[in-house]
mmCIF file of C-alpha atoms in Angstrom:
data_model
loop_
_atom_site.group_PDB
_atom_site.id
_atom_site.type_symbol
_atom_site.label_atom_id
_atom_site.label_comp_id
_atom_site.label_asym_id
_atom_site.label_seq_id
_atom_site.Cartn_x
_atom_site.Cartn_y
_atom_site.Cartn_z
ATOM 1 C CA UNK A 1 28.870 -43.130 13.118
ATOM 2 C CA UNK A 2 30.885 -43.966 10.366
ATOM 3 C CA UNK A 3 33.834 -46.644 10.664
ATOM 4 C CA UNK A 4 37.593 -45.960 9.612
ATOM 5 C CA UNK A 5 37.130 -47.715 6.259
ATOM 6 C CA UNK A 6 39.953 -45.920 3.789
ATOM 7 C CA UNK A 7 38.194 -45.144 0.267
ATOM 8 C CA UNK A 8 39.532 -42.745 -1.644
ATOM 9 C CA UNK A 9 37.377 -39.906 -3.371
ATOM 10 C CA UNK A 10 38.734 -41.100 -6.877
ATOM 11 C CA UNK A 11 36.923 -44.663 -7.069
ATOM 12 C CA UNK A 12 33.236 -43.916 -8.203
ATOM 13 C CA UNK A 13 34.821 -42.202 -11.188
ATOM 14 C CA UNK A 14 37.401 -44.910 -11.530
ATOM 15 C CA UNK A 15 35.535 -47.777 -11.228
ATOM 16 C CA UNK A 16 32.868 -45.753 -13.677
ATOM 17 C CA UNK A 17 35.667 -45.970 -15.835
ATOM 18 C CA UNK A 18 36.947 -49.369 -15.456
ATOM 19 C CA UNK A 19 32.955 -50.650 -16.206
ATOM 20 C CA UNK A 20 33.110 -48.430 -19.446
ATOM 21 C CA UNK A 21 36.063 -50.099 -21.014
ATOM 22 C CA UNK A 22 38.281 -46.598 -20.265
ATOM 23 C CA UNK A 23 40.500 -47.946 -17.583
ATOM 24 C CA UNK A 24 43.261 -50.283 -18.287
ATOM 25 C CA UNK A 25 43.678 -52.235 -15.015
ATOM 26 C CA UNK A 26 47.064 -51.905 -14.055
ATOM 27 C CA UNK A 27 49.125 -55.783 -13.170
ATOM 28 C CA UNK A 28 49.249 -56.183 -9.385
ATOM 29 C CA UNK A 29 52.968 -56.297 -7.567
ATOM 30 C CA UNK A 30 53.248 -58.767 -5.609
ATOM 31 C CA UNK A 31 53.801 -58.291 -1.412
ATOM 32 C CA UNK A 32 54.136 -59.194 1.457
ATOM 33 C CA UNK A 33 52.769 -57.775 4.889
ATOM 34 C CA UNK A 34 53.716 -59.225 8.527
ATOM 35 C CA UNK A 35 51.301 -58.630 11.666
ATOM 36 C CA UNK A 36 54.220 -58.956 14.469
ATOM 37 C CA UNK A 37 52.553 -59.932 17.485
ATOM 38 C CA UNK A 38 54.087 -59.861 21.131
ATOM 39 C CA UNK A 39 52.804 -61.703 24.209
ATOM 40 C CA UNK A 40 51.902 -59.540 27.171
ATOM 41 C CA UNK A 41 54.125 -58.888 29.880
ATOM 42 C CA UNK A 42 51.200 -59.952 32.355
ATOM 43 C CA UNK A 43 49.511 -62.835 33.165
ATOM 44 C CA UNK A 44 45.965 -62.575 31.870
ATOM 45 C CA UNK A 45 46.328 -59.694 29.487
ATOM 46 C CA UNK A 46 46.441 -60.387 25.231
ATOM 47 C CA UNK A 47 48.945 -60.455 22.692
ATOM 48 C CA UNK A 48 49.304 -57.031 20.888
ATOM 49 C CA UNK A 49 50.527 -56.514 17.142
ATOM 50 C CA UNK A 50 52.528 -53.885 15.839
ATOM 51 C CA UNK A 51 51.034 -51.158 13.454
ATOM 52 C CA UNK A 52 52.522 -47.995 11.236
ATOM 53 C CA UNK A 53 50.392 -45.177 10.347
ATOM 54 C CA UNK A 54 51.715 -44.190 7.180
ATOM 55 C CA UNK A 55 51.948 -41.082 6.475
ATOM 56 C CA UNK A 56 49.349 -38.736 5.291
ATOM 57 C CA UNK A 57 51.881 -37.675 2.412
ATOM 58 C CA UNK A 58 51.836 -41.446 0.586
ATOM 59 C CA UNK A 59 50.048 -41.406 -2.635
ATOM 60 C CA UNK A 60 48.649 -44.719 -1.178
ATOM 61 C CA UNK A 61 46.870 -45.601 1.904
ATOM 62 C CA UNK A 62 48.079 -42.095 3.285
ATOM 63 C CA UNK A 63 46.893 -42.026 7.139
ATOM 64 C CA UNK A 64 46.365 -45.543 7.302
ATOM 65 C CA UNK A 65 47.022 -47.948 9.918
ATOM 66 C CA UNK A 66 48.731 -50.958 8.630
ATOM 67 C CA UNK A 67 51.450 -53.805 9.222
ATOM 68 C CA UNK A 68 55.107 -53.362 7.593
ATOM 69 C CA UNK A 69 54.942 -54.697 4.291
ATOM 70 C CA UNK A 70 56.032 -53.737 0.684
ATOM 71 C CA UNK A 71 56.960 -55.059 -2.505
ATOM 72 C CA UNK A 72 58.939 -58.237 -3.403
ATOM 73 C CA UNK A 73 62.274 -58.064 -4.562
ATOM 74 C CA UNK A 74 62.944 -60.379 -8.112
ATOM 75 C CA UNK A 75 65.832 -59.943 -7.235
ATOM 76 C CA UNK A 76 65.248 -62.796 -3.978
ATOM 77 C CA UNK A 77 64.588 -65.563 -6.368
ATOM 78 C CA UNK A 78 67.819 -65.968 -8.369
ATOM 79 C CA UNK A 79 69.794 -67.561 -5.849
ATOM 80 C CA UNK A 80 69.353 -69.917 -3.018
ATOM 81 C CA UNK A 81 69.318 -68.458 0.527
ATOM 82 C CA UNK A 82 70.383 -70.189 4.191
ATOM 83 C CA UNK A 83 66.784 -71.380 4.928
ATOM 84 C CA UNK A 84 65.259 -72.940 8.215
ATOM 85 C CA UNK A 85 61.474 -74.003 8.184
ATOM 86 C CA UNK A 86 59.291 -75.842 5.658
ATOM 87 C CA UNK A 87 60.973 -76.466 2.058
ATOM 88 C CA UNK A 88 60.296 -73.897 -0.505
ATOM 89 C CA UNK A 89 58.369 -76.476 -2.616
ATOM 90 C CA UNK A 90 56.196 -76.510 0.889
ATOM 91 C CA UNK A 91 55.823 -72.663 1.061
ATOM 92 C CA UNK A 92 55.363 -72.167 -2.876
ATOM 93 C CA UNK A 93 52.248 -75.144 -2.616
ATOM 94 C CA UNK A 94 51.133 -73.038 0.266
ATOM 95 C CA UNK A 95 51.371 -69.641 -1.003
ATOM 96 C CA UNK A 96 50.205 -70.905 -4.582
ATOM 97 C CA UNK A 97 52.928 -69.850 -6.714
ATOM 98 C CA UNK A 98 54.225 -71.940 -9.243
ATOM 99 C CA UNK A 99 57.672 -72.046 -8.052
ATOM 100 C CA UNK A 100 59.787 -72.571 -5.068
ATOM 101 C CA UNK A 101 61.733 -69.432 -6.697
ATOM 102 C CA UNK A 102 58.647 -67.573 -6.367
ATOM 103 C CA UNK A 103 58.002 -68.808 -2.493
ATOM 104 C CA UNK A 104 60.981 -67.399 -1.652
ATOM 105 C CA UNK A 105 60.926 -64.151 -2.673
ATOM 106 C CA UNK A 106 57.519 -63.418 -0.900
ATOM 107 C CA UNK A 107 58.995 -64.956 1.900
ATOM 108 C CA UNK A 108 62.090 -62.952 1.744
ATOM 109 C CA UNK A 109 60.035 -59.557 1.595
ATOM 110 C CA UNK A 110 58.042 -60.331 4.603
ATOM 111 C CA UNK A 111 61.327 -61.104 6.063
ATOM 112 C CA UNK A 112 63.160 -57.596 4.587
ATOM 113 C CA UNK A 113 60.232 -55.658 5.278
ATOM 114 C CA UNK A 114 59.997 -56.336 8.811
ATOM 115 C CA UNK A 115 63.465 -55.608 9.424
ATOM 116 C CA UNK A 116 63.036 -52.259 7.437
ATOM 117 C CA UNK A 117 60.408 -50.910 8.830
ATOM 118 C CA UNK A 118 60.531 -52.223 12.083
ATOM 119 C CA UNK A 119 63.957 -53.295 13.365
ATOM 120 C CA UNK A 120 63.001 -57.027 13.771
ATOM 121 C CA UNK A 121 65.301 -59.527 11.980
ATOM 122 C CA UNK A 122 63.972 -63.283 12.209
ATOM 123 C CA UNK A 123 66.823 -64.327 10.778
ATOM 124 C CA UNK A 124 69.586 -65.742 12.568
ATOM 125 C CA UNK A 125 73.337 -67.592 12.374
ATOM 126 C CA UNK A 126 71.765 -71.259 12.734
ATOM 127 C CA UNK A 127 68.215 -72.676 12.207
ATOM 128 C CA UNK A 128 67.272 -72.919 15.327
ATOM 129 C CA UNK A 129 68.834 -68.952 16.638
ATOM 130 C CA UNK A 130 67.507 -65.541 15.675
ATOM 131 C CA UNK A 131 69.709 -62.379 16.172
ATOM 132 C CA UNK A 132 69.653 -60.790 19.450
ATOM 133 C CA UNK A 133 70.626 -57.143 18.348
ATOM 134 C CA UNK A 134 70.297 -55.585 14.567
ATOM 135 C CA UNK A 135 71.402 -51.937 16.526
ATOM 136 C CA UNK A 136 74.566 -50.455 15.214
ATOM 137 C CA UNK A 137 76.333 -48.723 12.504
ATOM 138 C CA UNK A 138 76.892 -52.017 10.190
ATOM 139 C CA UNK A 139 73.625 -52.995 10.425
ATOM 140 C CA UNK A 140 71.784 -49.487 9.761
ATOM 141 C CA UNK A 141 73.999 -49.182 6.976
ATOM 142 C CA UNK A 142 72.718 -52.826 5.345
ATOM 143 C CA UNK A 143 69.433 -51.690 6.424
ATOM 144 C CA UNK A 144 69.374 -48.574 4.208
ATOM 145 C CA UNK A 145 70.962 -50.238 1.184
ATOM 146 C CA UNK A 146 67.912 -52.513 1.296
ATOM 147 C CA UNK A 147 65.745 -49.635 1.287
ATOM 148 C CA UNK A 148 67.356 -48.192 -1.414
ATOM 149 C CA UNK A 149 67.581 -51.542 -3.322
ATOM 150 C CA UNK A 150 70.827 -51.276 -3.459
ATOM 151 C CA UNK A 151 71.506 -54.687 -2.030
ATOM 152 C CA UNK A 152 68.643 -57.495 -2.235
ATOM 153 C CA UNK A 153 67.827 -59.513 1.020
ATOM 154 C CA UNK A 154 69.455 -62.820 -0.455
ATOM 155 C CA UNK A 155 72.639 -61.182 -0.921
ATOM 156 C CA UNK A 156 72.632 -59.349 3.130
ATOM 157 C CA UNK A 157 71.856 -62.947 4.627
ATOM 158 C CA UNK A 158 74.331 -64.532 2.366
ATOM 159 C CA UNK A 159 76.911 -61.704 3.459
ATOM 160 C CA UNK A 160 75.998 -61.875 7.061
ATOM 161 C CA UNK A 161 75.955 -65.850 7.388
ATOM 162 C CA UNK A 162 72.583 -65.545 8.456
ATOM 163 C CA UNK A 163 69.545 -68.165 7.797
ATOM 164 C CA UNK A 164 66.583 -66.898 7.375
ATOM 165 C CA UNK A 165 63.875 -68.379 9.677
ATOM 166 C CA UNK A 166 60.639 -69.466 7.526
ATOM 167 C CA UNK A 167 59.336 -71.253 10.529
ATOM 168 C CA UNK A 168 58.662 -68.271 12.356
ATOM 169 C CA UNK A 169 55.851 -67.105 10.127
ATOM 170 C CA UNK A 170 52.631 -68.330 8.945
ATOM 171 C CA UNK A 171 50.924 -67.525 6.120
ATOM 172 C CA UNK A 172 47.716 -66.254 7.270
ATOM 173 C CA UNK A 173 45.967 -64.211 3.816
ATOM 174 C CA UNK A 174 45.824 -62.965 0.593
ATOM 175 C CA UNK A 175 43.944 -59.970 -0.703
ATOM 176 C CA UNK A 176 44.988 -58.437 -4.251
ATOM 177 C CA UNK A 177 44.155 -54.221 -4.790
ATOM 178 C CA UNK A 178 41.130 -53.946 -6.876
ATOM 179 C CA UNK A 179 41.254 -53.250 -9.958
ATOM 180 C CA UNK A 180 40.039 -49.778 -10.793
ATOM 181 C CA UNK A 181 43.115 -48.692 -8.332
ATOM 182 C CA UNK A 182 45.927 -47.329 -10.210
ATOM 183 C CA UNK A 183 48.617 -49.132 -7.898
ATOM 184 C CA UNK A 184 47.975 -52.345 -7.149
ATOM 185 C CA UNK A 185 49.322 -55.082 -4.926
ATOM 186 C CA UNK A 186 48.739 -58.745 -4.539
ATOM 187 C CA UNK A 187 50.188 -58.956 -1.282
ATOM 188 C CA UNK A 188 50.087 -62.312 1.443
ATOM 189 C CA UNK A 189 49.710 -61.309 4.882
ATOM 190 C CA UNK A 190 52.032 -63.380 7.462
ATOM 191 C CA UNK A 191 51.941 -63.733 11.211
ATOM 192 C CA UNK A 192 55.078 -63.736 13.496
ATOM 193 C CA UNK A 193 56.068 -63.530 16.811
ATOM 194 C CA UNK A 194 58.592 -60.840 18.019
ATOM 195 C CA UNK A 195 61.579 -62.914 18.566
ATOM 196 C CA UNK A 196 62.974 -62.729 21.861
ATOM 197 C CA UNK A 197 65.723 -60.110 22.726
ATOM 198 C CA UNK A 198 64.232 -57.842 19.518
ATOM 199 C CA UNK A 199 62.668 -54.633 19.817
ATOM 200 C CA UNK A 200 60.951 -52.740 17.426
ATOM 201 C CA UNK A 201 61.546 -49.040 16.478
ATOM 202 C CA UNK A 202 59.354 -46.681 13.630
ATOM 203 C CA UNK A 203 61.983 -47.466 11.206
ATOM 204 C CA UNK A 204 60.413 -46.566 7.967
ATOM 205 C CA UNK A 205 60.169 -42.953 5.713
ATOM 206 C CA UNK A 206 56.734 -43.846 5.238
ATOM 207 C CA UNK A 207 54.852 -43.679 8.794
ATOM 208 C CA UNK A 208 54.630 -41.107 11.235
ATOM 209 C CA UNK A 209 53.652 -43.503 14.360
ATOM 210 C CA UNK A 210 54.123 -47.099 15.542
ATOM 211 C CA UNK A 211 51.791 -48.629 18.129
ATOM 212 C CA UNK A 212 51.824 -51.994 19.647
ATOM 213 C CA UNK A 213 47.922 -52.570 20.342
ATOM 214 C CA UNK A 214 45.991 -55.094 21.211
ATOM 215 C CA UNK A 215 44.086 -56.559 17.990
ATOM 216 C CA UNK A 216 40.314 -56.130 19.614
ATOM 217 C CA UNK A 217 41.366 -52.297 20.594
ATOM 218 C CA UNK A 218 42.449 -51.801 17.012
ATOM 219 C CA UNK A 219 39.205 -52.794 15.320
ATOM 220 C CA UNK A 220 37.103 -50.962 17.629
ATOM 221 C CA UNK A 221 39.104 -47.942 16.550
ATOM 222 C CA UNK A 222 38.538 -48.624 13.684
ATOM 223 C CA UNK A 223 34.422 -49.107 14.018
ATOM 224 C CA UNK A 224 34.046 -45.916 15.970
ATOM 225 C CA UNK A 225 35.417 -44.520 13.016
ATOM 226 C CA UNK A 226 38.986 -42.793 14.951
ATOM 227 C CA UNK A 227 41.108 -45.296 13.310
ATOM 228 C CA UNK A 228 41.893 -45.411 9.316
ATOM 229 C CA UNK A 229 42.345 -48.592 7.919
ATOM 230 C CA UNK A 230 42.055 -50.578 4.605
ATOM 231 C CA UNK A 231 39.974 -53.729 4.489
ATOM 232 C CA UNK A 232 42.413 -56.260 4.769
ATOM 233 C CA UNK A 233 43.939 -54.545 7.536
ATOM 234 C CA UNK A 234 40.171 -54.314 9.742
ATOM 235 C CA UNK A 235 39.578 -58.568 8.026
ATOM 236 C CA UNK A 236 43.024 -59.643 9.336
ATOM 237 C CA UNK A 237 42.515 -57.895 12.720
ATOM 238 C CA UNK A 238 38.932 -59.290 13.719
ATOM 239 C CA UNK A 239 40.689 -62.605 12.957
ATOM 240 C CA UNK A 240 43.034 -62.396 15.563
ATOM 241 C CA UNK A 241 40.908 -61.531 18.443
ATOM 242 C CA UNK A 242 40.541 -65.390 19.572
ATOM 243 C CA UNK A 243 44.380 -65.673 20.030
ATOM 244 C CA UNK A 244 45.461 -65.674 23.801
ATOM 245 C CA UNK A 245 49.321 -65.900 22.912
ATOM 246 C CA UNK A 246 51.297 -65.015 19.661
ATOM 247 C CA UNK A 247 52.091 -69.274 19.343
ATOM 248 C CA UNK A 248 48.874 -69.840 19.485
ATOM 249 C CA UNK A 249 48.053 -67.400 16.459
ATOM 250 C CA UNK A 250 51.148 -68.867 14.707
ATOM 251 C CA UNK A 251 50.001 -72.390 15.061
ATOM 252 C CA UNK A 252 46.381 -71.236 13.516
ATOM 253 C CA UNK A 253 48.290 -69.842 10.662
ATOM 254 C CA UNK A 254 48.203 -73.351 8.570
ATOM 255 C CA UNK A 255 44.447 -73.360 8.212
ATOM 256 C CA UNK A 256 43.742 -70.060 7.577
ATOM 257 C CA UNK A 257 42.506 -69.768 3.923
ATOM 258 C CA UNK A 258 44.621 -68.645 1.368
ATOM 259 C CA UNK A 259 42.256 -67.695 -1.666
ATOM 260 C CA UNK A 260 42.885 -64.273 -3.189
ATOM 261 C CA UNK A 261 40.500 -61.703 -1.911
ATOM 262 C CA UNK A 262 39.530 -59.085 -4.933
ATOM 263 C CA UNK A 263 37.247 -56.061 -4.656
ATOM 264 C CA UNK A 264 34.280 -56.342 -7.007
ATOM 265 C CA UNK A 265 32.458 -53.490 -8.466
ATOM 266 C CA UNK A 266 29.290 -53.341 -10.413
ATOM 267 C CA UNK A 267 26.064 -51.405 -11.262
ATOM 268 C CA UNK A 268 22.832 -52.639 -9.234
ATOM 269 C CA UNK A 269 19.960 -49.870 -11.444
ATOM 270 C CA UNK A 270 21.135 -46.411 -10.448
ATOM 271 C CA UNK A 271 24.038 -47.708 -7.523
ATOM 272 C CA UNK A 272 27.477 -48.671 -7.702
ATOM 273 C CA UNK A 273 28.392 -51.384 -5.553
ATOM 274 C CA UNK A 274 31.459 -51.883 -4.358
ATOM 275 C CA UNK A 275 32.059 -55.382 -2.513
ATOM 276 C CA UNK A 276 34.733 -57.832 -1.589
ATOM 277 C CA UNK A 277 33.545 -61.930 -1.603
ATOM 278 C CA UNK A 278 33.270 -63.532 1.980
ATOM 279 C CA UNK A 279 33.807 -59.793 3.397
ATOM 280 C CA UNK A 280 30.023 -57.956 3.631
ATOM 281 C CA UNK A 281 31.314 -55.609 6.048
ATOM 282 C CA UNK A 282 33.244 -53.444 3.802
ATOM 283 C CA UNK A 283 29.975 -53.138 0.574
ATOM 284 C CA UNK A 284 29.788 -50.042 -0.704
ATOM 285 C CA UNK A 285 26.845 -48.459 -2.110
ATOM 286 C CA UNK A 286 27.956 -45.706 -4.429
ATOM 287 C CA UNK A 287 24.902 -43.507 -6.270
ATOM 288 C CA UNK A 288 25.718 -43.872 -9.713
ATOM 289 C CA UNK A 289 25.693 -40.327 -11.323
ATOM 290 C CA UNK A 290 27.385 -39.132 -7.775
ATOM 291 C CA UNK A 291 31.041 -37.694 -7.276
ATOM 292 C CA UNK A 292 33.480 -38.978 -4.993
ATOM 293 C CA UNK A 293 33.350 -38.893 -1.093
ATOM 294 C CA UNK A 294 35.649 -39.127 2.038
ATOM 295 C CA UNK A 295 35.981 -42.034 3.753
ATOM 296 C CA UNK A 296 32.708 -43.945 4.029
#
């Protein structure tokens, strides 16, 4: 049976393209994703993470299952922000981006993400407090005019008073779009815990359904094919399994490896093969003077 492995019918003739010198690849955006976990109300059972299915109308990923994420704001770098956690020149080392500038605009996307696609805020009046309730008119209307860009994430936690709580993520990955995809994303993958007193809600335009499910039940959706999913999505899933609690997860978080994962594609005699280093699972073989498919 095929898995739930998302691969669009356009990439044989892309990346035929991209190895014939007609494709420009396009520069990646830089992201950030957050897999929200939550510990189980009963003894014994295993954290679960919180997933959108976006909707089959996106022009990318459409039916996907995937974590809130999205696209950093330059905006987030050009002036300091209330700040709890490791120092930026920590976070930028970590990340590896040249700047602590830079670190804190990824972090501030995971951060704004989150809250706009799922309700969760951990961000909170001191360092060592998160909000207890983002519900109400004020805050849906600063939640909107971050969707709509209209107000960047440094300036709603300098407005609010609020700090912004770096130590309640860990950077856990890095995969960048490949690059025979026309939008591309170089996008670090966090982990958090759902603070206490938060709840999440399907927030976003862009999915149709929001689970909470355990990280082992997700990627055997996924294998028995009933479960769409991109490859960094199944990766970052099967890595969680071994995590009894969301702290314990979080805790892992500083020595999980950080080196950018890239699709590679090339031609092996009359194949295309489609692969991403340190992730066999996901190889493609692709016959050469074929068209596109559906998901493999």
């Amino acid at each position: 049976m095929s898995n739930g492995q998302w691969y669009p019918p356009e990439w044989p003739d892309r990346i035929r393209a991209l190895a014939a010198g007609e494709l420009t690849a396009a520069t990646p955006r830089r992201a950030a994703t957050v897999m929200l976990l939550r510990d189980p109300a009963d003894a014994g059972g295993l954290p679960t993470v919180h997933m959108l299915r976006r909707r089959a109308s996106m022009a990318f990923a459409g039916g996907a299952y995937a974590y809130p994420g999205g696209g950093v704001d330059p905006r987030d770098d050009d002036r300091l922000v209330g700040w709890a956690g490791p120092a930026l020149e920590s976070w930028a080392e970590r990340l590896g981006v040249g700047t602590a500038a830079e670190a804190q605009a990824v972090v501030c996307a995971a951060v704004r993400e989150t809250y706009e696609e799922a309700g969760v805020l951990l961000a909170g009046p001191t360092a060592d407090t998160v909000v207890g309730d983002t519900t109400g008119a004020d805050w849906e209307a600063d939640r909107e005019a971050l969707i709509a860009r209209e107000l960047s994430f440094a300036e709603f936690l300098d407005r609010r008073g609020l700090v912004l709580r770096s130590d309640l993520l860990g950077a856990w990955a890095r995969w960048i779009t490949p690059e025979f995809e026309p939008r591309r994303y170089d996008t670090w993958f966090f982990v958090a815990a759902l603070p206490e007193g938060q709840r999440t809600r399907n927030a976003s335009t862009e999915a149709d359904r929001t689970v909470w499910i355990a990280p082992a039940d997700a990627a055997d959706g996924y294998d028995r094919g009933e479960l769409l999913m991109m490859p960094p999505t199944v990766s970052t899933l099967r890595q969680l399994r071994p995590y009894a609690t969301a702290a314990e997860a979080l805790k892992a978080a500083s020595s999980q490896d950080l080196t950018p994962v890239l699709a590679q594609a090339r031609l092996d005699g009359d194949e295309l093969v489609l692969s991403w280093p340190g992730h066999d699972e996901f190889t493609k073989h692709i016959p050469a003077g074929g068209a596109g498919g559906e998901v493999l």
